[in-house]
XYZ file of N, CA and C in Angstrom:
630
model
N 29.474 16.742 81.309
C 27.806 16.547 80.658
C 27.567 16.769 79.233
N 28.362 18.152 79.232
C 27.709 18.580 77.847
C 28.464 17.951 76.566
N 29.867 17.499 77.111
C 30.923 16.783 75.884
C 29.708 15.581 75.649
N 29.548 14.786 76.779
C 28.733 13.640 76.440
C 27.569 13.293 75.741
N 26.861 14.655 76.053
C 25.554 14.922 75.443
C 25.792 15.369 73.813
N 26.762 16.115 73.490
C 27.106 16.314 72.201
C 27.651 15.292 71.340
N 28.691 14.568 72.337
C 29.082 13.285 71.881
C 28.001 11.760 71.407
N 28.057 11.057 72.772
C 27.145 10.290 72.375
C 25.858 10.425 71.926
N 24.857 11.445 72.856
C 23.662 11.533 72.382
C 23.444 12.651 71.052
N 24.878 13.422 70.742
C 24.702 13.583 69.179
C 24.773 12.913 68.265
N 25.786 11.914 68.613
C 25.926 10.514 67.168
C 24.836 9.801 67.291
N 24.091 9.565 68.151
C 22.668 8.772 67.900
C 21.598 9.462 66.917
N 21.714 10.919 67.663
C 20.643 11.774 66.827
C 21.256 11.932 65.734
N 22.279 11.401 64.803
C 22.778 11.694 63.901
C 22.263 10.424 62.893
N 22.451 9.598 63.613
C 22.199 8.141 62.938
C 20.772 8.214 61.881
N 19.629 8.173 62.763
C 18.316 8.316 62.209
C 18.379 9.291 60.976
N 19.381 10.533 60.602
C 19.324 11.240 59.750
C 19.836 10.850 58.832
N 21.161 10.047 59.147
C 21.584 9.383 58.161
C 21.154 8.517 57.071
N 20.130 7.318 57.756
C 19.582 6.185 57.492
C 18.271 7.002 56.586
N 17.855 8.036 56.930
C 16.641 8.708 55.921
C 17.507 9.148 54.959
N 18.710 9.270 54.793
C 19.331 9.773 53.584
C 19.712 8.970 52.680
N 19.808 7.802 53.331
C 20.300 6.327 52.442
C 18.666 6.113 51.803
N 17.687 5.820 52.395
C 16.620 5.689 51.820
C 16.087 6.777 50.641
N 16.428 7.824 51.307
C 16.308 8.584 50.415
C 16.750 8.488 48.977
N 18.190 7.846 49.077
C 18.854 8.165 47.767
C 18.504 6.623 47.268
N 18.071 5.485 47.783
C 17.454 4.449 47.387
C 16.249 4.814 46.628
N 15.118 5.462 47.134
C 13.875 6.098 46.306
C 14.283 6.784 45.275
N 15.176 7.703 45.164
C 15.730 8.551 44.014
C 16.110 7.359 42.841
N 16.658 6.565 43.284
C 17.423 5.822 42.136
C 16.429 4.734 41.787
N 14.886 4.172 42.637
C 13.988 3.728 41.769
C 13.331 4.358 40.935
N 13.003 5.722 41.433
C 12.261 6.818 40.608
C 12.977 6.422 39.375
N 14.821 7.010 39.309
C 15.574 6.826 38.007
C 15.001 5.589 37.099
N 15.156 4.100 37.713
C 15.207 3.405 36.766
C 13.558 3.023 36.469
N 12.682 3.736 37.407
C 11.211 3.845 36.636
C 11.273 4.939 35.205
N 11.601 5.663 35.459
C 11.745 6.995 34.289
C 12.640 5.925 33.160
N 13.585 5.089 33.686
C 14.213 5.130 32.547
C 13.736 3.729 31.959
N 12.695 3.145 32.127
C 11.660 2.261 31.444
C 10.621 2.873 30.842
N 10.386 3.744 31.459
C 9.428 4.701 30.314
C 9.798 5.361 29.411
N 11.030 5.620 29.194
C 11.710 6.221 28.064
C 12.118 4.977 27.260
N 12.537 3.834 27.084
C 13.321 2.824 26.465
C 11.829 1.950 25.733
N 10.471 2.413 26.747
C 9.673 1.492 26.136
C 8.631 2.472 25.043
N 9.429 3.399 24.819
C 8.956 4.411 23.601
C 9.066 3.765 22.500
N 7.980 3.583 21.473
C 7.789 2.971 20.222
C 7.114 4.069 19.409
N 7.697 4.019 17.868
C 6.856 4.692 16.837
C 6.717 6.264 17.157
N 7.758 6.738 18.345
C 7.718 8.198 18.501
C 6.671 8.719 19.587
N 5.969 7.637 20.201
C 4.834 7.983 20.822
C 5.351 7.934 22.239
N 5.080 8.945 23.137
C 5.371 8.912 24.365
C 4.385 8.216 25.516
N 4.617 7.116 26.053
C 3.726 6.582 27.050
C 3.407 7.175 28.038
N 1.790 7.044 28.529
C 1.418 8.058 29.712
C 1.323 7.131 30.746
N 1.626 7.687 32.212
C 1.901 7.141 33.105
C 0.779 7.397 33.842
N -0.061 6.098 34.253
C -1.245 6.105 35.581
C -1.127 6.437 36.773
N -1.783 6.644 37.529
C -1.620 6.705 39.055
C -1.389 5.261 39.298
N -1.180 4.089 39.132
C -0.424 2.888 39.660
C 0.391 2.551 39.301
N 1.422 3.548 38.235
C 2.662 3.378 37.538
C 2.798 2.563 36.276
N 1.526 2.281 36.112
C 1.580 1.625 34.692
C 1.508 2.670 33.699
N 1.817 2.192 31.878
C 1.843 3.240 31.089
C 0.650 2.976 30.652
N -0.473 3.922 29.946
C -1.256 4.022 29.139
C -1.339 4.277 27.471
N -1.918 4.048 26.402
C -1.610 4.145 25.147
C -0.948 3.209 24.596
N -0.784 1.939 24.786
C 0.541 1.055 24.412
C 0.073 0.231 23.071
N -1.416 0.973 22.500
C -1.840 0.357 21.296
C -1.094 0.856 20.375
N -0.653 0.458 19.071
C 0.569 1.290 18.139
C -0.737 2.057 17.450
N -1.959 1.712 17.363
C -2.995 2.519 16.334
C -3.889 3.340 17.257
N -3.237 3.566 18.327
C -4.327 4.547 19.193
C -4.658 6.262 18.926
N -3.562 6.441 17.956
C -3.449 7.781 17.518
C -2.618 8.551 18.172
N -1.931 7.753 19.097
C -0.842 8.382 19.820
C -1.459 9.494 21.139
N -2.497 9.229 21.416
C -3.389 9.767 22.737
C -4.539 9.325 22.999
N -5.084 8.590 22.120
C -6.620 7.857 22.327
C -6.221 6.883 23.704
N -7.614 7.087 24.222
C -7.497 5.712 25.563
C -8.251 4.871 24.976
N -8.099 3.283 25.759
C -8.440 2.179 24.881
C -9.706 2.124 24.803
N -10.435 2.943 25.968
C -12.019 2.731 25.544
C -13.043 3.419 24.572
N -11.951 3.883 23.774
C -12.832 4.588 22.588
C -12.891 3.541 21.661
N -13.995 3.844 20.720
C -14.701 2.741 19.711
C -13.459 2.577 18.856
N -12.976 1.403 18.804
C -12.374 0.739 17.888
C -10.697 0.532 18.045
N -10.616 1.111 19.399
C -9.083 1.294 19.893
C -8.851 -0.033 20.315
N -9.650 -0.618 21.041
C -9.324 -1.901 22.144
C -9.331 -3.157 21.029
N -10.180 -3.111 19.811
C -10.371 -4.385 18.696
C -11.421 -5.053 19.239
N -12.385 -4.602 20.165
C -13.322 -5.507 20.691
C -14.717 -4.792 20.269
N -14.418 -3.903 19.247
C -15.925 -3.328 19.288
C -16.779 -3.809 18.267
N -16.667 -5.148 17.711
C -17.484 -5.963 17.033
C -17.480 -5.314 15.706
N -18.756 -5.160 14.989
C -18.969 -5.011 13.572
C -18.823 -3.233 13.580
N -18.991 -2.653 14.526
C -19.294 -1.155 14.287
C -17.868 -0.210 13.477
N -16.743 -0.963 13.780
C -15.806 -0.330 13.123
C -15.458 -0.549 11.459
N -16.518 -1.842 11.260
C -16.353 -2.468 9.602
C -16.065 -1.634 8.852
N -17.567 -0.443 8.846
C -17.665 0.625 7.884
C -16.245 1.514 7.717
N -15.722 2.093 8.748
C -14.369 2.645 8.712
C -13.066 1.750 7.837
N -13.134 0.569 7.991
C -12.098 -0.131 7.782
C -12.050 -0.478 6.210
N -13.598 -0.783 6.062
C -14.023 -1.300 4.458
C -14.132 -0.236 3.840
N -13.875 1.220 4.098
C -14.121 2.370 3.447
C -13.578 2.119 2.019
N -14.171 2.551 0.801
C -14.045 2.459 -0.403
C -12.557 3.292 -0.709
N -11.262 2.829 -1.263
C -10.321 4.173 -1.383
C -10.482 4.454 -2.696
N -9.533 5.709 -2.861
C -9.506 6.309 -4.255
C -9.070 5.808 -5.128
N -7.940 4.561 -4.705
C -7.259 4.166 -6.092
C -6.742 2.659 -5.299
N -6.621 1.722 -6.015
C -6.220 0.558 -5.430
C -5.106 0.224 -6.290
N -3.807 -0.253 -5.725
C -2.593 -1.024 -6.199
C -3.243 -2.285 -7.116
N -2.307 -2.050 -8.848
C -2.327 -2.952 -9.702
C -2.780 -4.349 -9.278
N -1.632 -4.739 -8.378
C -1.293 -6.217 -7.909
C -2.563 -6.441 -6.835
N -3.520 -5.678 -6.443
C -4.254 -5.720 -5.217
C -5.501 -5.908 -5.803
N -5.529 -5.290 -7.111
C -6.788 -4.826 -7.539
C -7.885 -6.107 -8.121
N -7.194 -7.075 -8.152
C -8.183 -8.493 -8.723
C -8.858 -8.199 -10.013
N -7.955 -7.029 -11.047
C -8.173 -7.036 -12.274
C -7.107 -7.872 -13.261
N -7.545 -8.416 -14.083
C -6.571 -9.406 -14.852
C -6.972 -9.680 -16.170
N -5.784 -9.304 -17.069
C -5.997 -9.353 -18.373
C -5.957 -10.751 -18.873
N -6.759 -11.615 -19.249
C -7.059 -13.043 -19.727
C -6.919 -13.357 -21.038
N -6.775 -12.285 -22.168
C -6.502 -12.677 -23.234
C -6.140 -11.351 -23.921
N -5.115 -11.172 -25.016
C -4.932 -10.192 -25.794
C -4.893 -10.347 -27.176
N -5.695 -10.353 -27.925
C -5.615 -10.775 -29.591
C -5.620 -9.564 -30.156
N -4.427 -10.089 -31.192
C -4.262 -8.842 -32.310
C -5.096 -9.224 -33.278
N -5.797 -7.875 -33.631
C -7.029 -8.227 -34.484
C -6.616 -7.911 -36.047
N -5.855 -6.484 -35.878
C -5.171 -6.664 -37.345
C -4.081 -5.676 -37.402
N -3.465 -5.676 -38.484
C -1.596 -4.533 -38.463
C -2.140 -3.967 -39.693
N -2.022 -2.470 -39.515
C -2.009 -1.415 -40.889
C -0.984 -0.685 -40.957
N -0.598 -0.301 -42.117
C 0.411 0.596 -42.502
C -0.102 1.800 -42.990
N 0.177 3.125 -42.957
C 0.053 4.326 -43.450
C 0.462 5.624 -42.886
N 0.971 6.574 -43.819
C 1.695 7.586 -43.323
C 2.588 7.497 -42.509
N 3.574 6.462 -42.756
C 4.674 6.390 -42.112
C 4.576 5.733 -40.778
N 3.196 5.302 -40.797
C 3.096 4.510 -39.187
C 2.510 3.046 -39.495
N 3.039 2.414 -38.554
C 1.896 1.265 -38.000
C 0.984 0.897 -37.422
N -0.174 0.425 -37.294
C -0.939 0.578 -36.460
C -1.462 -1.158 -35.797
N -1.034 -1.485 -34.586
C -1.452 -2.759 -34.115
C -2.480 -2.316 -33.680
N -3.751 -3.423 -33.586
C -4.993 -3.223 -32.931
C -5.140 -4.587 -32.647
N -5.416 -4.499 -31.131
C -5.844 -5.721 -30.625
C -7.316 -5.294 -29.606
N -7.781 -6.778 -28.823
C -8.654 -6.775 -28.314
C -8.463 -7.471 -26.606
N -8.524 -6.526 -25.799
C -8.379 -7.140 -24.655
C -9.712 -7.607 -23.683
N -9.287 -8.852 -23.177
C -10.227 -9.253 -22.286
C -9.865 -9.033 -20.806
N -10.700 -8.425 -20.203
C -10.353 -8.101 -18.780
C -11.521 -8.853 -17.599
N -11.007 -9.574 -16.462
C -11.974 -10.135 -15.822
C -11.437 -9.384 -14.642
N -12.543 -9.272 -13.140
C -12.767 -8.646 -12.234
C -12.638 -9.827 -10.615
N -11.797 -10.117 -10.525
C -11.794 -10.886 -9.680
C -11.494 -10.411 -8.041
N -11.748 -8.981 -8.010
C -11.145 -8.278 -6.705
C -12.761 -8.128 -5.915
N -12.578 -7.542 -4.812
C -13.640 -7.153 -4.098
C -14.417 -5.756 -4.290
N -13.882 -4.954 -5.524
C -14.214 -3.605 -5.431
C -14.850 -3.521 -6.986
N -15.829 -2.678 -7.066
C -16.269 -2.043 -8.469
C -15.570 -1.130 -9.077
N -15.268 -0.977 -10.202
C -14.165 0.097 -10.847
C -15.027 0.970 -11.450
N -14.731 2.356 -11.540
C -14.948 3.118 -12.532
C -14.132 3.923 -13.193
N -12.724 3.875 -12.876
C -11.732 4.030 -13.967
C -10.638 2.966 -13.804
N -10.129 2.688 -15.174
C -8.987 1.510 -15.230
C -8.021 2.233 -16.283
N -6.728 1.878 -15.992
C -5.697 2.097 -17.060
C -4.721 0.867 -17.265
N -4.734 0.946 -18.568
C -3.875 -0.415 -18.891
C -2.435 0.120 -19.379
N -1.584 -0.492 -19.587
C -0.339 -0.420 -20.786
C -0.266 -1.597 -21.549
N 0.012 -1.649 -22.959
C -0.387 -2.590 -23.853
C 0.630 -2.229 -24.727
N 1.732 -3.231 -24.896
C 3.031 -3.689 -25.373
C 2.964 -4.731 -26.473
N 3.241 -3.837 -27.820
C 3.250 -4.545 -29.172
C 4.692 -5.290 -29.224
N 4.539 -6.486 -29.769
C 5.905 -7.070 -30.319
C 5.841 -7.549 -31.998
N 6.919 -7.406 -32.287
C 6.580 -8.100 -33.434
C 7.594 -9.463 -33.489
N 7.307 -10.479 -34.224
C 8.015 -11.772 -34.058
C 8.131 -11.970 -35.384
N 9.374 -12.316 -35.765
C 9.968 -12.754 -37.268
C 9.639 -13.870 -37.420
N 9.336 -14.171 -38.620
C 8.924 -15.426 -39.451
C 10.397 -16.147 -39.137
N 9.817 -17.940 -38.338
C 10.955 -18.736 -38.155
C 11.660 -18.475 -36.789
N 11.344 -17.646 -36.129
C 12.194 -17.389 -34.754
C 10.847 -17.090 -33.852
N 11.395 -17.482 -32.502
C 10.270 -17.552 -31.198
C 10.703 -16.033 -30.286
N 11.633 -15.385 -30.910
C 11.834 -14.045 -30.041
C 11.111 -13.315 -30.606
N 10.950 -12.166 -29.599
C 9.710 -11.078 -29.706
C 10.365 -10.139 -29.646
N 10.291 -8.950 -30.579
C 11.009 -7.589 -30.908
C 9.756 -6.543 -30.379
N 10.176 -5.842 -29.377
C 9.294 -4.555 -28.907
C 9.306 -3.750 -29.716
N 8.304 -3.182 -30.113
C 7.897 -2.104 -31.201
C 7.308 -0.661 -30.630
N 6.567 -1.046 -29.765
C 5.968 0.046 -29.087
C 4.926 -0.291 -27.915
N 4.228 0.371 -27.549
C 3.365 0.719 -26.529
C 2.409 1.780 -26.482
N 1.450 1.557 -25.716
C 0.211 2.766 -25.310
C -0.501 2.584 -24.122
N -1.167 3.892 -23.415
C -1.687 3.603 -22.406
C -2.961 3.767 -22.630
N -3.909 3.387 -21.980
C -5.329 3.346 -22.267
C -6.166 3.355 -21.121
N -6.806 4.451 -21.206
C -8.014 4.648 -19.652
C -9.537 4.569 -20.119
N -9.658 3.829 -19.783
C -11.333 3.355 -19.641
C -11.942 4.123 -18.594
N -13.106 4.563 -18.419
C -14.181 4.816 -17.408
C -15.424 4.295 -17.599
N -16.126 4.162 -16.508
C -17.107 3.617 -16.269
C -18.137 4.328 -15.470
N -19.304 4.558 -16.036
C -20.863 5.059 -15.066
C -21.114 4.331 -13.822
N -21.687 5.003 -13.315
C -22.047 4.115 -11.950
C -22.819 3.342 -11.887
N -24.115 3.367 -13.261
C -25.102 2.428 -13.430
C -24.400 1.520 -14.450
N -23.362 0.953 -14.834
C -22.246 0.203 -15.295
C -21.177 -0.138 -15.055
N -20.876 0.183 -13.788
C -19.649 0.180 -12.730
C -18.780 -1.472 -13.486
N -17.614 -1.442 -13.230
C -16.928 -2.732 -13.349
C -16.800 -3.626 -12.216
N -17.714 -4.421 -12.228
C -17.701 -5.553 -11.067
C -17.133 -6.740 -11.535
N -17.630 -7.912 -10.881
C -17.053 -8.955 -10.754
C -18.106 -9.917 -11.657
N -19.047 -9.466 -12.029
C -20.129 -10.115 -12.730
C -19.953 -10.826 -13.949
N -19.108 -9.841 -15.094
C -18.769 -10.622 -16.591
C -17.325 -9.889 -16.518
N -16.585 -10.353 -17.770
C -15.709 -10.139 -18.198
C -15.920 -8.749 -19.039
N -14.970 -8.144 -19.201
C -15.083 -6.564 -20.119
C -14.135 -6.880 -21.429
N -14.361 -6.438 -22.489
C -13.507 -6.263 -23.800
C -13.261 -4.962 -24.196
N -11.930 -4.637 -24.171
C -11.308 -3.197 -24.489
C -10.838 -3.321 -26.089
N -10.707 -2.223 -26.740
C -9.853 -2.213 -28.151
C -8.941 -1.463 -27.667
N -7.537 -1.634 -28.231
C -6.282 -0.854 -28.127
C -5.845 -0.765 -29.621
N -5.074 0.579 -29.607
C -4.407 0.825 -30.868
C -3.141 1.001 -30.691
N -1.627 0.296 -31.094
C -0.434 0.922 -30.647
C 0.077 1.232 -32.218
N 0.612 2.512 -31.937
C 0.904 2.787 -32.966
C 2.705 3.039 -32.987
N 3.588 2.654 -34.177
C 4.626 3.074 -34.003
C 5.189 3.474 -35.566
N 6.185 3.826 -36.026
C 6.930 4.406 -37.108
C 6.967 2.959 -37.860
N 6.845 2.722 -39.189
C 6.851 1.400 -40.081
C 8.431 1.319 -39.949
N 9.327 2.195 -39.920
C 10.796 1.789 -40.263
C 11.279 1.258 -38.868
N 10.259 1.017 -38.054
C 10.911 0.430 -36.454
C 11.385 -0.811 -36.688
N 10.642 -1.834 -37.836
C 10.665 -3.263 -37.883
C 10.749 -3.717 -39.025
N 11.282 -4.405 -39.518
C 11.405 -5.103 -40.808
C 10.045 -5.932 -41.238
N 9.306 -6.374 -39.893
C 8.694 -7.477 -39.997
C 7.126 -7.005 -40.500
N 6.658 -7.776 -41.853
C 5.585 -7.174 -42.648
C 4.353 -7.362 -41.856
N 3.050 -6.116 -42.109
C 2.447 -5.880 -41.337
C 1.422 -6.910 -41.259
N 1.453 -7.844 -40.555
C 0.641 -9.113 -40.470
C 0.124 -9.778 -39.213
N -1.262 -9.967 -38.912
C -1.507 -10.036 -37.730
C -1.035 -11.187 -37.017
N -0.521 -12.339 -37.387
C 0.401 -13.640 -37.174
C 1.591 -13.103 -36.996
N 2.059 -12.528 -37.380
C 3.478 -11.776 -36.763
C 3.596 -10.957 -35.667
N 2.474 -10.530 -35.099
C 2.511 -9.454 -33.617
C 1.913 -10.294 -32.673
N 2.285 -9.546 -31.723
C 1.501 -9.915 -30.346
C 1.722 -8.946 -29.385
N 0.536 -9.088 -28.568
C 0.558 -7.916 -27.582
C 0.324 -8.217 -26.005
N 0.908 -7.942 -25.295
C 0.557 -7.897 -24.020
C -0.043 -6.873 -23.424
N -0.688 -7.036 -22.161
C -1.215 -5.779 -21.544
C -1.393 -6.150 -19.821
N -1.421 -4.858 -19.140
C -1.442 -5.254 -17.823
C -2.103 -3.940 -17.197
N -2.587 -3.828 -16.161
C -3.460 -2.896 -15.377
C -2.061 -2.172 -14.472
N -2.470 -0.992 -14.898
C -1.513 0.237 -14.287
C -2.300 1.191 -13.125
N -3.586 1.487 -13.217
C -4.260 1.967 -12.124
C -5.753 1.517 -12.212
N -6.358 1.449 -10.955
C -7.624 0.965 -10.931
C -8.128 2.007 -9.538
N -9.269 2.883 -9.877
C -9.998 3.624 -9.061
C -11.206 3.200 -8.719
N -11.961 2.321 -7.792
C -13.158 2.131 -7.296
C -14.277 3.043 -7.215
N -15.215 2.894 -7.660
C -16.618 3.713 -7.288
C -17.232 3.336 -5.931
């Protein structure tokens, strides 16, 4: 009786224990798979948070790596309340996106003296962007154009900065004109000092809104 109890009864008693162990292995495997999903869903260096129902929070890329979706502006449905933050005036605007365009560059005169040649030009600039500017910087390049040739020879350049007061900031209501002088050594070109024999190109290099 003792062997029978230790045999059949003992084996029957061991079976539930082995089934429970297999369920335990399956449960551990599922937990491992879930943990693997959380790791592979990581983007941009942020770690997703796991809620009580097993889903991950903080999936928005712009939630600051820890802000909840119900904070202002994090879920994108805050209406116009976030417009002020998004439309805040930057300290500087990329020249390509500033909307500032040099529409004309006219050589006014060319003079020589003291071993230098000076090309004076007038630049006309329009503001087609959405900001009003307090400081803008140009680069103006001068070219000599030999008579009977269409080729231009670069002879010098100048960087020019212009600042505007707050009561006369550079907006889009009207174009502005700027005078620029480009100086280079007279021996740099054989072209004589004639306004018709020189040309100037200019472009915006820096733009700071007010």
